[in-house]
Tab-separated table of C-alpha atoms in Angstrom:
chain	number	residue	atom	x	y	z
J	100	UNK	CA	-0.024	-0.086	0.014
J	101	UNK	CA	1.246	3.451	-0.906
J	102	UNK	CA	2.594	5.505	1.965
J	103	UNK	CA	1.105	8.788	0.816
J	104	UNK	CA	-2.294	10.451	0.782
J	105	UNK	CA	-3.943	11.159	-2.607
J	106	UNK	CA	-6.550	13.803	-2.971
J	107	UNK	CA	-8.894	13.169	-5.952
J	108	UNK	CA	-11.608	15.794	-5.160
J	109	UNK	CA	-10.908	17.991	-8.273
J	110	UNK	CA	-11.590	15.028	-10.633
J	111	UNK	CA	-14.365	13.309	-8.757
J	112	UNK	CA	-17.628	13.240	-10.586
J	113	UNK	CA	-16.155	14.446	-13.845
J	114	UNK	CA	-16.088	12.977	-17.285
J	115	UNK	CA	-13.106	13.621	-19.722
J	116	UNK	CA	-12.958	12.918	-23.385
J	117	UNK	CA	-10.126	13.218	-25.957
J	118	UNK	CA	-11.625	15.067	-28.981
J	119	UNK	CA	-10.009	13.651	-32.015
J	120	UNK	CA	-9.707	16.982	-33.811
J	121	UNK	CA	-7.726	18.559	-30.941
J	122	UNK	CA	-4.150	17.470	-30.516
J	123	UNK	CA	-3.343	20.367	-28.199
J	124	UNK	CA	-1.513	18.252	-25.663
J	125	UNK	CA	0.887	17.277	-28.489
J	126	UNK	CA	2.252	20.762	-28.584
J	127	UNK	CA	3.779	20.126	-25.191
J	128	UNK	CA	7.113	18.452	-25.652
J	129	UNK	CA	7.124	15.268	-23.545
J	130	UNK	CA	9.985	14.021	-21.428
J	131	UNK	CA	10.971	10.451	-22.179
J	132	UNK	CA	11.969	8.705	-18.960
J	133	UNK	CA	14.828	6.054	-19.020
J	134	UNK	CA	12.484	3.044	-19.184
J	135	UNK	CA	10.791	4.368	-22.335
J	136	UNK	CA	13.899	5.367	-24.316
J	137	UNK	CA	14.815	1.888	-25.699
J	138	UNK	CA	11.654	1.772	-27.915
J	139	UNK	CA	12.477	5.240	-29.420
J	140	UNK	CA	16.212	4.529	-29.617
J	141	UNK	CA	15.571	1.297	-31.570
J	142	UNK	CA	12.729	2.556	-33.852
J	143	UNK	CA	12.974	6.335	-34.071
J	144	UNK	CA	16.552	7.454	-32.894
J	145	UNK	CA	16.304	10.542	-34.977
J	146	UNK	CA	13.219	11.769	-33.019
J	147	UNK	CA	14.861	11.420	-29.532
J	148	UNK	CA	16.448	14.744	-28.625
J	149	UNK	CA	17.820	16.671	-25.665
J	150	UNK	CA	16.077	19.733	-24.687
J	151	UNK	CA	17.730	23.101	-24.159
J	152	UNK	CA	17.904	24.965	-20.892
J	153	UNK	CA	19.660	24.670	-17.458
J	154	UNK	CA	18.193	21.141	-16.855
J	155	UNK	CA	18.069	19.338	-20.205
J	156	UNK	CA	16.317	16.070	-20.512
J	157	UNK	CA	15.420	13.393	-23.264
J	158	UNK	CA	12.350	14.343	-25.092
J	159	UNK	CA	10.573	13.719	-28.395
J	160	UNK	CA	11.249	16.003	-31.260
J	161	UNK	CA	8.799	18.697	-32.485
J	162	UNK	CA	8.000	19.611	-35.993
J	163	UNK	CA	10.302	22.326	-37.139
J	164	UNK	CA	11.557	22.521	-33.510
J	165	UNK	CA	8.495	24.351	-32.235
J	166	UNK	CA	5.367	22.737	-33.651
J	167	UNK	CA	3.587	19.685	-32.523
J	168	UNK	CA	5.142	16.345	-31.775
J	169	UNK	CA	6.635	14.652	-34.854
J	170	UNK	CA	4.407	11.648	-34.244
J	171	UNK	CA	1.241	13.627	-34.624
J	172	UNK	CA	-0.326	13.082	-38.035
J	173	UNK	CA	-3.859	14.362	-38.884
J	174	UNK	CA	-4.266	15.125	-35.207
J	175	UNK	CA	-3.670	11.484	-34.209
J	176	UNK	CA	-0.628	9.826	-32.613
J	177	UNK	CA	1.328	7.419	-34.759
J	178	UNK	CA	2.822	5.742	-31.756
J	179	UNK	CA	-0.195	5.794	-29.548
J	180	UNK	CA	0.524	2.417	-27.946
J	181	UNK	CA	4.015	3.491	-27.041
J	182	UNK	CA	3.360	7.150	-26.108
J	183	UNK	CA	5.205	8.350	-23.058
J	184	UNK	CA	3.855	8.372	-19.501
J	185	UNK	CA	3.518	12.088	-19.599
J	186	UNK	CA	1.415	11.848	-22.789
J	187	UNK	CA	-0.732	9.272	-21.033
J	188	UNK	CA	-1.279	11.526	-18.046
J	189	UNK	CA	-2.598	14.527	-19.807
J	190	UNK	CA	-4.892	16.257	-18.967
J	191	UNK	CA	-4.186	15.097	-15.387
J	192	UNK	CA	-1.490	16.708	-13.326
J	193	UNK	CA	-0.077	14.873	-10.306
J	194	UNK	CA	1.235	17.461	-7.801
J	195	UNK	CA	3.404	16.297	-4.897
J	196	UNK	CA	3.544	18.433	-1.679
J	197	UNK	CA	3.048	17.072	1.760
J	198	UNK	CA	0.572	14.863	0.073
J	199	UNK	CA	-0.466	13.995	-3.566
J	200	UNK	CA	-3.235	15.968	-5.454
J	201	UNK	CA	-4.609	15.117	-8.874
J	202	UNK	CA	-5.480	18.271	-10.815
J	203	UNK	CA	-7.337	18.564	-14.100
J	204	UNK	CA	-5.860	20.820	-16.823
J	205	UNK	CA	-8.921	22.961	-17.901
J	206	UNK	CA	-7.096	23.997	-21.032
J	207	UNK	CA	-8.226	20.598	-22.442
J	208	UNK	CA	-11.371	21.080	-24.207
J	209	UNK	CA	-12.261	17.454	-23.413
J	210	UNK	CA	-12.578	18.406	-19.800
J	211	UNK	CA	-15.657	20.669	-20.626
J	212	UNK	CA	-17.721	18.372	-22.745
J	213	UNK	CA	-19.419	16.341	-20.008
J	214	UNK	CA	-18.839	13.143	-21.652
J	215	UNK	CA	-16.107	10.478	-22.016
J	216	UNK	CA	-14.216	8.425	-19.415
J	217	UNK	CA	-14.800	8.634	-15.657
J	218	UNK	CA	-12.024	10.994	-14.509
J	219	UNK	CA	-11.674	9.415	-11.034
J	220	UNK	CA	-11.129	6.001	-12.591
J	221	UNK	CA	-8.502	7.309	-14.922
J	222	UNK	CA	-6.749	9.304	-12.275
J	223	UNK	CA	-6.508	6.246	-9.913
J	224	UNK	CA	-4.961	4.259	-12.794
J	225	UNK	CA	-2.475	7.001	-13.415
J	226	UNK	CA	-1.507	7.172	-9.662
J	227	UNK	CA	-1.029	3.515	-9.660
J	228	UNK	CA	1.275	3.565	-12.751
J	229	UNK	CA	3.332	6.512	-11.405
J	230	UNK	CA	3.804	5.062	-7.866
J	231	UNK	CA	7.501	4.821	-8.067
J	232	UNK	CA	7.908	8.328	-9.323
J	233	UNK	CA	5.430	9.636	-6.766
J	234	UNK	CA	7.207	7.892	-3.935
J	235	UNK	CA	10.540	9.556	-4.790
J	236	UNK	CA	8.946	12.926	-5.530
J	237	UNK	CA	6.845	13.223	-2.401
J	238	UNK	CA	9.873	12.255	-0.133
J	239	UNK	CA	11.637	15.309	-1.476
J	240	UNK	CA	8.641	17.596	-1.602
J	241	UNK	CA	7.669	16.767	2.055
J	242	UNK	CA	11.215	17.991	3.150
J	243	UNK	CA	10.848	21.157	1.055
J	244	UNK	CA	7.425	21.906	2.493
J	245	UNK	CA	8.820	21.291	6.093
J	246	UNK	CA	11.558	23.684	5.530
J	247	UNK	CA	9.244	26.242	3.944
J	248	UNK	CA	6.966	26.192	6.914
J	249	UNK	CA	9.867	26.431	9.329
J	250	UNK	CA	11.098	29.413	7.494
J	251	UNK	CA	7.677	31.111	7.572
J	252	UNK	CA	7.355	30.579	11.329
J	253	UNK	CA	10.853	31.964	11.908
J	254	UNK	CA	9.913	34.980	9.884
J	255	UNK	CA	6.593	35.415	11.627
J	256	UNK	CA	4.610	35.201	8.416
J	257	UNK	CA	3.004	31.704	8.811
J	258	UNK	CA	-0.697	31.146	8.735
J	259	UNK	CA	-2.777	27.968	8.483
J	260	UNK	CA	-3.377	27.309	4.762
J	261	UNK	CA	-6.590	25.530	5.499
J	262	UNK	CA	-7.990	28.734	7.179
J	263	UNK	CA	-6.857	30.849	4.219
J	264	UNK	CA	-8.797	28.537	1.810
J	265	UNK	CA	-11.812	28.665	4.014
J	266	UNK	CA	-11.796	32.429	4.067
J	267	UNK	CA	-11.553	32.637	0.190
J	268	UNK	CA	-14.399	30.141	-0.042
J	269	UNK	CA	-16.592	32.040	2.355
J	270	UNK	CA	-15.852	35.262	0.450
J	271	UNK	CA	-15.469	33.982	-3.110
J	272	UNK	CA	-17.814	36.696	-4.572
J	273	UNK	CA	-15.105	39.274	-3.662
J	274	UNK	CA	-12.768	37.579	-6.122
J	275	UNK	CA	-15.206	38.080	-9.102
J	276	UNK	CA	-15.907	41.717	-8.433
J	277	UNK	CA	-13.568	44.424	-9.794
J	278	UNK	CA	-14.375	46.815	-6.886
J	279	UNK	CA	-13.249	44.183	-4.312
J	280	UNK	CA	-10.370	42.833	-6.432
J	281	UNK	CA	-8.880	46.355	-6.520
J	282	UNK	CA	-9.283	46.740	-2.676
J	283	UNK	CA	-7.773	43.231	-2.118
J	284	UNK	CA	-4.686	43.984	-4.334
J	285	UNK	CA	-4.114	47.342	-2.566
J	286	UNK	CA	-4.613	45.749	0.951
J	287	UNK	CA	-2.162	42.863	0.138
J	288	UNK	CA	0.571	45.471	-0.585
J	289	UNK	CA	-0.170	47.896	2.350
J	290	UNK	CA	-1.461	46.152	5.393
J	291	UNK	CA	0.856	43.959	7.586
J	292	UNK	CA	-1.727	41.263	7.863
J	293	UNK	CA	-4.872	41.853	5.735
J	294	UNK	CA	-8.393	40.542	6.530
J	295	UNK	CA	-11.333	40.061	4.188
J	296	UNK	CA	-13.869	40.316	6.934
J	297	UNK	CA	-15.338	43.798	6.829
J	298	UNK	CA	-13.475	44.710	3.628
J	299	UNK	CA	-15.490	47.373	1.628
J	300	UNK	CA	-15.396	47.610	-2.151
J	301	UNK	CA	-13.693	50.547	-3.962
J	302	UNK	CA	-16.176	53.241	-4.578
J	303	UNK	CA	-14.205	54.921	-7.286
J	304	UNK	CA	-12.484	52.444	-9.475
J	305	UNK	CA	-9.236	53.443	-11.194
J	306	UNK	CA	-9.908	51.346	-14.372
J	307	UNK	CA	-6.588	52.404	-15.849
J	308	UNK	CA	-4.629	50.881	-12.957
J	309	UNK	CA	-6.888	47.833	-13.085
J	310	UNK	CA	-6.208	47.399	-16.764
J	311	UNK	CA	-2.552	47.783	-16.102
J	312	UNK	CA	-2.605	45.075	-13.418
J	313	UNK	CA	-4.263	42.505	-15.684
J	314	UNK	CA	-2.403	43.598	-18.913
J	315	UNK	CA	1.111	43.549	-17.342
J	316	UNK	CA	0.687	39.883	-16.271
J	317	UNK	CA	-0.830	38.665	-19.532
J	318	UNK	CA	1.685	40.594	-21.620
J	319	UNK	CA	4.580	39.135	-19.593
J	320	UNK	CA	3.532	35.529	-20.370
J	321	UNK	CA	3.305	36.411	-24.148
J	322	UNK	CA	6.695	38.227	-24.314
J	323	UNK	CA	8.683	35.694	-26.189
J	324	UNK	CA	9.543	34.941	-29.852
J	325	UNK	CA	9.660	31.362	-29.064
J	326	UNK	CA	6.365	29.447	-29.837
J	327	UNK	CA	7.298	26.912	-27.080
J	328	UNK	CA	7.208	29.780	-24.480
J	329	UNK	CA	3.948	31.593	-25.180
J	330	UNK	CA	0.380	30.689	-24.241
J	331	UNK	CA	-1.571	28.394	-26.530
J	332	UNK	CA	-5.329	28.552	-27.010
J	333	UNK	CA	-7.146	25.745	-28.835
J	334	UNK	CA	-10.367	27.356	-29.948
J	335	UNK	CA	-13.772	25.618	-30.535
J	336	UNK	CA	-12.801	25.107	-34.156
J	337	UNK	CA	-9.621	23.352	-33.021
J	338	UNK	CA	-7.282	25.982	-34.293
J	339	UNK	CA	-3.954	26.304	-32.275
J	340	UNK	CA	-3.797	30.040	-31.432
J	341	UNK	CA	-0.664	31.743	-30.220
J	342	UNK	CA	-0.218	35.256	-29.082
J	343	UNK	CA	3.146	37.008	-28.950
J	344	UNK	CA	3.721	40.375	-27.393
J	345	UNK	CA	6.544	42.832	-28.189
J	346	UNK	CA	6.896	46.573	-27.540
J	347	UNK	CA	3.245	46.926	-26.333
J	348	UNK	CA	1.922	45.182	-29.471
J	349	UNK	CA	0.301	41.669	-29.653
J	350	UNK	CA	0.572	39.470	-32.628
J	351	UNK	CA	-2.126	36.703	-33.081
J	352	UNK	CA	-1.059	33.675	-35.038
J	353	UNK	CA	-2.245	30.189	-35.828
J	354	UNK	CA	0.078	27.248	-35.925
J	355	UNK	CA	-0.759	24.722	-38.516
J	356	UNK	CA	-0.177	20.913	-38.340
J	357	UNK	CA	3.205	21.246	-40.020
J	358	UNK	CA	4.618	23.719	-37.395
J	359	UNK	CA	4.169	26.789	-39.511
J	360	UNK	CA	2.944	30.058	-37.897
J	361	UNK	CA	0.338	31.929	-39.883
J	362	UNK	CA	-0.233	35.662	-38.996
J	363	UNK	CA	-3.819	36.480	-38.187
J	364	UNK	CA	-3.909	40.082	-36.672
J	365	UNK	CA	-2.129	42.710	-34.689
J	366	UNK	CA	-3.404	44.762	-31.729
J	367	UNK	CA	-1.953	47.349	-29.462
J	368	UNK	CA	-2.343	46.283	-25.902
J	369	UNK	CA	-3.716	49.730	-25.137
J	370	UNK	CA	-6.666	49.129	-27.455
J	371	UNK	CA	-7.829	46.181	-25.453
J	372	UNK	CA	-10.118	47.448	-22.715
J	373	UNK	CA	-10.721	45.380	-19.504
J	374	UNK	CA	-14.180	43.914	-19.556
J	375	UNK	CA	-16.142	42.306	-16.779
J	376	UNK	CA	-18.263	39.026	-17.081
J	377	UNK	CA	-21.939	39.168	-17.001
J	378	UNK	CA	-23.951	37.300	-14.509
J	379	UNK	CA	-23.593	33.930	-16.241
J	380	UNK	CA	-19.946	34.525	-16.782
J	381	UNK	CA	-19.469	35.333	-13.058
J	382	UNK	CA	-20.969	31.802	-12.270
J	383	UNK	CA	-18.252	30.128	-14.441
J	384	UNK	CA	-15.586	32.453	-12.910
J	385	UNK	CA	-16.775	31.614	-9.397
J	386	UNK	CA	-16.444	27.848	-10.077
J	387	UNK	CA	-12.937	28.455	-11.358
J	388	UNK	CA	-11.807	30.510	-8.375
J	389	UNK	CA	-13.111	27.694	-6.129
J	390	UNK	CA	-11.165	25.231	-8.046
J	391	UNK	CA	-7.959	27.327	-7.789
J	392	UNK	CA	-8.592	27.687	-4.069
J	393	UNK	CA	-8.454	23.954	-3.722
J	394	UNK	CA	-5.413	23.340	-5.799
J	395	UNK	CA	-2.199	22.418	-3.975
J	396	UNK	CA	-0.241	23.648	-6.984
J	397	UNK	CA	-1.838	27.068	-6.619
J	398	UNK	CA	-0.859	27.126	-2.916
J	399	UNK	CA	2.628	25.862	-3.903
J	400	UNK	CA	2.977	28.720	-6.359
J	401	UNK	CA	2.207	31.276	-3.629
J	402	UNK	CA	4.775	29.572	-1.403
J	403	UNK	CA	7.272	29.817	-4.183
J	404	UNK	CA	6.727	33.470	-4.630
J	405	UNK	CA	7.044	33.990	-0.817
J	406	UNK	CA	10.347	32.198	-0.753
J	407	UNK	CA	11.600	34.223	-3.739
J	408	UNK	CA	10.621	37.451	-1.904
J	409	UNK	CA	12.566	36.434	1.245
J	410	UNK	CA	9.498	35.839	3.444
J	411	UNK	CA	8.668	39.520	3.511
J	412	UNK	CA	4.850	39.166	3.137
J	413	UNK	CA	2.470	37.476	5.474
J	414	UNK	CA	1.080	34.322	4.028
J	415	UNK	CA	-2.348	35.778	4.246
J	416	UNK	CA	-1.442	38.769	2.021
J	417	UNK	CA	0.517	36.582	-0.389
J	418	UNK	CA	-2.431	34.137	-0.844
J	419	UNK	CA	-5.311	36.607	-1.202
J	420	UNK	CA	-3.206	38.918	-3.297
J	421	UNK	CA	-2.093	36.081	-5.682
J	422	UNK	CA	-5.634	34.990	-6.074
J	423	UNK	CA	-6.781	38.502	-6.955
J	424	UNK	CA	-4.025	39.089	-9.452
J	425	UNK	CA	-4.690	35.684	-11.003
J	426	UNK	CA	-8.330	36.738	-11.578
J	427	UNK	CA	-7.122	40.060	-13.155
J	428	UNK	CA	-4.858	38.102	-15.543
J	429	UNK	CA	-7.695	35.902	-16.505
J	430	UNK	CA	-10.126	38.920	-17.070
J	431	UNK	CA	-7.584	40.550	-19.224
J	432	UNK	CA	-7.144	37.495	-21.400
J	433	UNK	CA	-10.943	37.206	-21.657
J	434	UNK	CA	-10.959	40.827	-22.945
J	435	UNK	CA	-8.110	40.014	-25.379
J	436	UNK	CA	-9.931	36.992	-26.802
J	437	UNK	CA	-13.067	39.061	-27.193
J	438	UNK	CA	-11.146	41.803	-28.916
J	439	UNK	CA	-9.624	39.403	-31.467
J	440	UNK	CA	-12.368	36.762	-31.769
J	441	UNK	CA	-15.589	38.107	-30.355
J	442	UNK	CA	-15.893	35.338	-27.695
J	443	UNK	CA	-17.874	37.662	-25.359
J	444	UNK	CA	-18.007	38.094	-21.671
J	445	UNK	CA	-20.736	35.615	-20.811
J	446	UNK	CA	-20.361	32.012	-19.660
J	447	UNK	CA	-18.795	31.089	-22.996
J	448	UNK	CA	-16.415	33.925	-22.946
J	449	UNK	CA	-15.155	33.061	-19.461
J	450	UNK	CA	-14.906	29.447	-20.212
J	451	UNK	CA	-12.783	30.151	-23.356
J	452	UNK	CA	-10.532	32.414	-21.233
J	453	UNK	CA	-10.022	29.605	-18.659
J	454	UNK	CA	-9.258	27.142	-21.543
J	455	UNK	CA	-6.645	29.790	-22.739
J	456	UNK	CA	-5.231	30.312	-19.254
J	457	UNK	CA	-5.284	27.206	-17.165
J	458	UNK	CA	-2.343	25.445	-18.658
J	459	UNK	CA	-0.132	28.447	-17.812
J	460	UNK	CA	-1.623	28.520	-14.355
J	461	UNK	CA	-0.570	24.935	-13.792
J	462	UNK	CA	2.831	25.675	-15.282
J	463	UNK	CA	3.610	28.376	-12.655
J	464	UNK	CA	6.644	27.821	-10.479
J	465	UNK	CA	5.844	25.937	-7.202
J	466	UNK	CA	7.730	24.512	-4.235
J	467	UNK	CA	6.342	21.189	-4.810
J	468	UNK	CA	6.730	18.895	-7.888
J	469	UNK	CA	4.541	17.781	-10.754
J	470	UNK	CA	5.154	14.036	-11.269
């Protein structure tokens, strides 16, 4: 029996399909672990490569170095029965902290269709298959978390994470309202230890500052000339949309199945005005905030930021502030998609923004480990 706790709450009761027209997960360059390399070395040695960066690893080649996996043909995998463990896991993410949490990548359109395989059953099978990797990862992650909590207590910034989550859950409407989001972001920067209880909304919104807050985060994520490093949005017509920002200007492109980038449009970031969801959109946004609030990886990303900042901020401020900033990033992306594609600000518009955003959210640096 595995000596670790697994939280399946995010995937319980959900169905997940793999739309045959999609192939978005094949834009992510998969690592090939040692036990899987012999098959590719024997049959496709030319497609087994080493990635660039400070920690290179063995991976499958991409078309033209930045497109989809070389084994993707007509949006189907040519080596499906031999696909890597990381390919098999998508859209599930296994996060190791002081426990294991299975999280669902909501950038996968198959997670929204309400049909397909039982997510809980699939997640349990993946956990079983990844047991040895999980056992190794969680041993390291537990030590990292132990040290992090000790540092927080020594610095006087520790709070009970479960209480922070409960507070967000009880006040979730604040995180879908610009007037409250503005106040929360200000309080997180000014007050020694902020509190949501008794918080009043801003009566005179500084829309220019709010637009800057959302825009700066989104633009930063798009500020690269490398297609592997910018957000990808698979739209409802199964196009792989990419957005690249430079000098305050955004270029919208579509990547084709051969790895070519096709220009679609330009827009000045200042022309994209921050919009707010309508009542139906707020319902979808509320569900997403509740999902983030229960994700161990989101908590781990807040902890990573606290560590990088030298434990200067109380955990309360860091957590509430990060949640507010995350929503602002999402709302600006929603506004950008509406500007380019007319996706709107209703339930569909917010859902499309989440599909555009969630993979990046799950890729944020965290003190734990994705297995």
